[in-house]
Amino acid sequence: MPKTRQSAGTTKKDTNPLEGSRAKGSGSEPQMQHEPKPPFPKQKQSGVGLESQLQPKPRYQASKYKPAGKLEGKCALITGGDSGIGRAVAVLYAREGADVAISYLPEEQSDAEETLRAVEAEGHRCVLLPGDLSEAKFCDELVEQTVNELGKLDILVSNAAHQNRKKSLEELTDEELETTFQVNILAYIRLSRAALRHMKAGAAIIATSSETGIMGSAQLPDYSATKGAINAFTKTLAQNVIEKGIRVNAVAPGPVWTPLNPSDDGMTPEKVAEFGKQAPIGRPAQPEELAPSYVFLASDADSSYITGIVLQVMGGETTGG
Ligand code: NAD
Ligand code: MG
């Protein structure tokens, strides 16, 4: 696999027809004010959703981000790395010098192949490991396959999630409740347990939480509960492994433009068109605005004194404490 480093912002074409050229985003305008704002085209997806079907296409290229070899020689496993936040993290980890493995559901193969292309364009390896994280066995196999393919595991990003809005708790079936807990929190715990068998001092575990785990969310009872559990488990595991020199943190995003919400059964095309408007910043985050936090928390030189935090990336939403 070629290891030629390509400088950020010069190698990949902008694939977003509605958002203008990539060069626009890499100019002098502040990124904070120039990411896409609602209204978006009305749209709806079923199943897990595909990034390739979203309009406008989520921005994961992070053309303004300048790499500094922060993850040189590291190997990372990123669940849900086919699309959304996970894809953006995979690309920035590669830009910072890491090889990555990504997991996703088999029906997301086309999105996963796009991530692979983007990671390889950064000069690094991307191993594709499809499977269902709601199966306990797959969580163990995923970690083992990653170590077999990449040789070791330095960074685990537990990022996959299942989410469907409901009008009331009555609408929550036992099957849905179990799936949400299996994918969002049980997989995080199982993957961490398996990963720790291989991790050495300097390793990092990072989970994707959500603002709903801090503030609650009326229509997401099961999902919000798993995100609260992710926060508590992150703090607990951080305390448990600190003496091994391993750090454990979470990132809590506000609304992000990814397939997750357009494919949420409880979302309408009209609601998707307004997605993120309620955030203080007036728009959803783009995945490229989340990924640098995952680099920061993975990088020993940047965050060696930080473990057990839930880093809020919430577009101006503030919480007590
Ligand atoms: P996304 O749809 O791109 O990523 C979620 C991924 O989860 C999917 O790509 C899929 O591969 C994976 N997944 C779902 N069910 C699975 C299963 N049974 N087995 C294996 N993989 C499965 O959406 P995203 O927004 O990038 O989500 C990434 C993380 O960000 C999630 O943890 C989500 O809860 C969190 N988050 C998202 C938002 C948002 O507004 N998009 C806000 C807060 C938190
Ligand atoms: Mg996906």
PDB file of N, CA, C and O in Angstrom, residues 167-204:
ATOM      1  N   LYS A 167     -43.349   8.832  19.122  1.00  0.00           N
ATOM      2  CA  LYS A 167     -44.146   9.906  19.726  1.00  0.00           C
ATOM      3  C   LYS A 167     -44.332   9.686  21.224  1.00  0.00           C
ATOM      4  O   LYS A 167     -44.417  10.620  22.001  1.00  0.00           O
ATOM      5  N   SER A 168     -44.428   8.401  21.632  1.00  0.00           N
ATOM      6  CA  SER A 168     -44.607   8.113  23.055  1.00  0.00           C
ATOM      7  C   SER A 168     -43.909   6.812  23.399  1.00  0.00           C
ATOM      8  O   SER A 168     -43.571   6.012  22.511  1.00  0.00           O
ATOM      9  N   LEU A 169     -43.742   6.566  24.684  1.00  0.00           N
ATOM     10  CA  LEU A 169     -43.081   5.346  25.132  1.00  0.00           C
ATOM     11  C   LEU A 169     -43.883   4.102  24.743  1.00  0.00           C
ATOM     12  O   LEU A 169     -43.312   3.034  24.519  1.00  0.00           O
ATOM     13  N   GLU A 170     -45.208   4.272  24.623  1.00  0.00           N
ATOM     14  CA  GLU A 170     -46.090   3.181  24.181  1.00  0.00           C
ATOM     15  C   GLU A 170     -45.628   2.586  22.855  1.00  0.00           C
ATOM     16  O   GLU A 170     -45.788   1.400  22.593  1.00  0.00           O
ATOM     17  N   GLU A 171     -45.081   3.441  21.991  1.00  0.00           N
ATOM     18  CA  GLU A 171     -44.673   3.001  20.646  1.00  0.00           C
ATOM     19  C   GLU A 171     -43.376   2.201  20.646  1.00  0.00           C
ATOM     20  O   GLU A 171     -42.980   1.645  19.619  1.00  0.00           O
ATOM     21  N   LEU A 172     -42.686   2.191  21.777  1.00  0.00           N
ATOM     22  CA  LEU A 172     -41.395   1.490  21.836  1.00  0.00           C
ATOM     23  C   LEU A 172     -41.610  -0.008  22.055  1.00  0.00           C
ATOM     24  O   LEU A 172     -42.061  -0.427  23.125  1.00  0.00           O
ATOM     25  N   THR A 173     -41.296  -0.798  21.036  1.00  0.00           N
ATOM     26  CA  THR A 173     -41.445  -2.257  21.174  1.00  0.00           C
ATOM     27  C   THR A 173     -40.225  -2.823  21.914  1.00  0.00           C
ATOM     28  O   THR A 173     -39.155  -2.205  21.936  1.00  0.00           O
ATOM     29  N   ASP A 174     -40.389  -4.002  22.481  1.00  0.00           N
ATOM     30  CA  ASP A 174     -39.264  -4.649  23.160  1.00  0.00           C
ATOM     31  C   ASP A 174     -38.129  -4.926  22.181  1.00  0.00           C
ATOM     32  O   ASP A 174     -36.952  -4.818  22.524  1.00  0.00           O
ATOM     33  N   GLU A 175     -38.509  -5.294  20.956  1.00  0.00           N
ATOM     34  CA  GLU A 175     -37.493  -5.610  19.946  1.00  0.00           C
ATOM     35  C   GLU A 175     -36.618  -4.380  19.646  1.00  0.00           C
ATOM     36  O   GLU A 175     -35.389  -4.453  19.602  1.00  0.00           O
ATOM     37  N   GLU A 176     -37.306  -3.239  19.474  1.00  0.00           N
ATOM     38  CA  GLU A 176     -36.580  -1.994  19.187  1.00  0.00           C
ATOM     39  C   GLU A 176     -35.711  -1.587  20.385  1.00  0.00           C
ATOM     40  O   GLU A 176     -34.557  -1.173  20.231  1.00  0.00           O
ATOM     41  N   LEU A 177     -36.278  -1.714  21.577  1.00  0.00           N
ATOM     42  CA  LEU A 177     -35.536  -1.375  22.802  1.00  0.00           C
ATOM     43  C   LEU A 177     -34.242  -2.191  22.880  1.00  0.00           C
ATOM     44  O   LEU A 177     -33.156  -1.657  23.158  1.00  0.00           O
ATOM     45  N   GLU A 178     -34.375  -3.485  22.594  1.00  0.00           N
ATOM     46  CA  GLU A 178     -33.198  -4.359  22.684  1.00  0.00           C
ATOM     47  C   GLU A 178     -32.163  -4.024  21.611  1.00  0.00           C
ATOM     48  O   GLU A 178     -30.969  -3.981  21.886  1.00  0.00           O
ATOM     49  N   THR A 179     -32.636  -3.755  20.395  1.00  0.00           N
ATOM     50  CA  THR A 179     -31.684  -3.405  19.323  1.00  0.00           C
ATOM     51  C   THR A 179     -30.923  -2.139  19.681  1.00  0.00           C
ATOM     52  O   THR A 179     -29.697  -2.058  19.524  1.00  0.00           O
ATOM     53  N   THR A 180     -31.636  -1.129  20.168  1.00  0.00           N
ATOM     54  CA  THR A 180     -30.976   0.143  20.486  1.00  0.00           C
ATOM     55  C   THR A 180     -29.898  -0.069  21.550  1.00  0.00           C
ATOM     56  O   THR A 180     -28.781   0.456  21.430  1.00  0.00           O
ATOM     57  N   PHE A 181     -30.233  -0.841  22.576  1.00  0.00           N
ATOM     58  CA  PHE A 181     -29.241  -1.083  23.637  1.00  0.00           C
ATOM     59  C   PHE A 181     -28.092  -1.968  23.136  1.00  0.00           C
ATOM     60  O   PHE A 181     -26.930  -1.729  23.485  1.00  0.00           O
ATOM     61  N   GLN A 182     -28.400  -2.976  22.323  1.00  0.00           N
ATOM     62  CA  GLN A 182     -27.347  -3.851  21.798  1.00  0.00           C
ATOM     63  C   GLN A 182     -26.321  -3.052  20.992  1.00  0.00           C
ATOM     64  O   GLN A 182     -25.118  -3.156  21.207  1.00  0.00           O
ATOM     65  N   VAL A 183     -26.818  -2.244  20.056  1.00  0.00           N
ATOM     66  CA  VAL A 183     -25.910  -1.558  19.121  1.00  0.00           C
ATOM     67  C   VAL A 183     -25.193  -0.388  19.807  1.00  0.00           C
ATOM     68  O   VAL A 183     -23.995  -0.164  19.598  1.00  0.00           O
ATOM     69  N   ASN A 184     -25.919   0.366  20.629  1.00  0.00           N
ATOM     70  CA  ASN A 184     -25.362   1.623  21.138  1.00  0.00           C
ATOM     71  C   ASN A 184     -24.481   1.458  22.373  1.00  0.00           C
ATOM     72  O   ASN A 184     -23.433   2.095  22.460  1.00  0.00           O
ATOM     73  N   ILE A 185     -24.916   0.639  23.320  1.00  0.00           N
ATOM     74  CA  ILE A 185     -24.136   0.555  24.560  1.00  0.00           C
ATOM     75  C   ILE A 185     -23.519  -0.832  24.788  1.00  0.00           C
ATOM     76  O   ILE A 185     -22.349  -0.930  25.149  1.00  0.00           O
ATOM     77  N   LEU A 186     -24.265  -1.911  24.526  1.00  0.00           N
ATOM     78  CA  LEU A 186     -23.655  -3.229  24.784  1.00  0.00           C
ATOM     79  C   LEU A 186     -22.455  -3.452  23.879  1.00  0.00           C
ATOM     80  O   LEU A 186     -21.421  -3.977  24.307  1.00  0.00           O
ATOM     81  N   ALA A 187     -22.571  -3.040  22.616  1.00  0.00           N
ATOM     82  CA  ALA A 187     -21.425  -3.202  21.695  1.00  0.00           C
ATOM     83  C   ALA A 187     -20.234  -2.377  22.180  1.00  0.00           C
ATOM     84  O   ALA A 187     -19.080  -2.842  22.091  1.00  0.00           O
ATOM     85  N   TYR A 188     -20.469  -1.188  22.686  1.00  0.00           N
ATOM     86  CA  TYR A 188     -19.371  -0.343  23.208  1.00  0.00           C
ATOM     87  C   TYR A 188     -18.647  -1.075  24.340  1.00  0.00           C
ATOM     88  O   TYR A 188     -17.403  -1.140  24.367  1.00  0.00           O
ATOM     89  N   ILE A 189     -19.411  -1.663  25.246  1.00  0.00           N
ATOM     90  CA  ILE A 189     -18.798  -2.377  26.376  1.00  0.00           C
ATOM     91  C   ILE A 189     -18.063  -3.622  25.888  1.00  0.00           C
ATOM     92  O   ILE A 189     -16.917  -3.881  26.270  1.00  0.00           O
ATOM     93  N   ARG A 190     -18.718  -4.372  24.992  1.00  0.00           N
ATOM     94  CA  ARG A 190     -18.079  -5.611  24.491  1.00  0.00           C
ATOM     95  C   ARG A 190     -16.818  -5.310  23.683  1.00  0.00           C
ATOM     96  O   ARG A 190     -15.800  -5.995  23.813  1.00  0.00           O
ATOM     97  N   LEU A 191     -16.893  -4.285  22.833  1.00  0.00           N
ATOM     98  CA  LEU A 191     -15.726  -3.922  22.013  1.00  0.00           C
ATOM     99  C   LEU A 191     -14.581  -3.442  22.894  1.00  0.00           C
ATOM    100  O   LEU A 191     -13.406  -3.758  22.640  1.00  0.00           O
ATOM    101  N   SER A 192     -14.906  -2.679  23.933  1.00  0.00           N
ATOM    102  CA  SER A 192     -13.862  -2.184  24.846  1.00  0.00           C
ATOM    103  C   SER A 192     -13.180  -3.361  25.539  1.00  0.00           C
ATOM    104  O   SER A 192     -11.947  -3.412  25.644  1.00  0.00           O
ATOM    105  N   ARG A 193     -13.999  -4.306  26.007  1.00  0.00           N
ATOM    106  CA  ARG A 193     -13.446  -5.484  26.699  1.00  0.00           C
ATOM    107  C   ARG A 193     -12.499  -6.254  25.769  1.00  0.00           C
ATOM    108  O   ARG A 193     -11.392  -6.633  26.158  1.00  0.00           O
ATOM    109  N   ALA A 194     -12.929  -6.444  24.543  1.00  0.00           N
ATOM    110  CA  ALA A 194     -12.097  -7.175  23.573  1.00  0.00           C
ATOM    111  C   ALA A 194     -10.851  -6.366  23.208  1.00  0.00           C
ATOM    112  O   ALA A 194      -9.749  -6.919  23.098  1.00  0.00           O
ATOM    113  N   ALA A 195     -11.022  -5.058  23.032  1.00  0.00           N
ATOM    114  CA  ALA A 195      -9.889  -4.209  22.620  1.00  0.00           C
ATOM    115  C   ALA A 195      -8.821  -4.150  23.704  1.00  0.00           C
ATOM    116  O   ALA A 195      -7.615  -4.158  23.397  1.00  0.00           O
ATOM    117  N   LEU A 196      -9.253  -4.105  24.967  1.00  0.00           N
ATOM    118  CA  LEU A 196      -8.288  -3.974  26.069  1.00  0.00           C
ATOM    119  C   LEU A 196      -7.352  -5.179  26.160  1.00  0.00           C
ATOM    120  O   LEU A 196      -6.251  -5.071  26.701  1.00  0.00           O
ATOM    121  N   ARG A 197      -7.776  -6.312  25.596  1.00  0.00           N
ATOM    122  CA  ARG A 197      -6.894  -7.497  25.575  1.00  0.00           C
ATOM    123  C   ARG A 197      -5.654  -7.232  24.714  1.00  0.00           C
ATOM    124  O   ARG A 197      -4.640  -7.907  24.844  1.00  0.00           O
ATOM    125  N   HIS A 198      -5.770  -6.273  23.809  1.00  0.00           N
ATOM    126  CA  HIS A 198      -4.673  -6.002  22.869  1.00  0.00           C
ATOM    127  C   HIS A 198      -4.003  -4.655  23.100  1.00  0.00           C
ATOM    128  O   HIS A 198      -2.924  -4.410  22.570  1.00  0.00           O
ATOM    129  N   MET A 199      -4.654  -3.760  23.829  1.00  0.00           N
ATOM    130  CA  MET A 199      -4.153  -2.382  23.923  1.00  0.00           C
ATOM    131  C   MET A 199      -2.993  -2.261  24.909  1.00  0.00           C
ATOM    132  O   MET A 199      -2.976  -2.924  25.942  1.00  0.00           O
ATOM    133  N   LYS A 200      -2.083  -1.351  24.559  1.00  0.00           N
ATOM    134  CA  LYS A 200      -0.921  -1.090  25.423  1.00  0.00           C
ATOM    135  C   LYS A 200      -0.983   0.362  25.893  1.00  0.00           C
ATOM    136  O   LYS A 200      -1.813   1.140  25.404  1.00  0.00           O
ATOM    137  N   ALA A 201      -0.105   0.725  26.815  1.00  0.00           N
ATOM    138  CA  ALA A 201      -0.040   2.110  27.293  1.00  0.00           C
ATOM    139  C   ALA A 201       0.045   3.057  26.097  1.00  0.00           C
ATOM    140  O   ALA A 201       0.782   2.776  25.142  1.00  0.00           O
ATOM    141  N   GLY A 202      -0.717   4.133  26.150  1.00  0.00           N
ATOM    142  CA  GLY A 202      -0.756   5.084  25.042  1.00  0.00           C
ATOM    143  C   GLY A 202      -1.980   4.900  24.165  1.00  0.00           C
ATOM    144  O   GLY A 202      -2.286   5.744  23.314  1.00  0.00           O
ATOM    145  N   ALA A 203      -2.688   3.781  24.383  1.00  0.00           N
ATOM    146  CA  ALA A 203      -3.893   3.527  23.579  1.00  0.00           C
ATOM    147  C   ALA A 203      -5.048   4.419  24.050  1.00  0.00           C
ATOM    148  O   ALA A 203      -5.017   4.970  25.152  1.00  0.00           O
ATOM    149  N   ALA A 204      -6.061   4.530  23.186  1.00  0.00           N
ATOM    150  CA  ALA A 204      -7.215   5.375  23.520  1.00  0.00           C
ATOM    151  C   ALA A 204      -8.507   4.726  23.039  1.00  0.00           C
ATOM    152  O   ALA A 204      -8.550   4.114  21.968  1.00  0.00           O
TER     153      ALA A 204
END
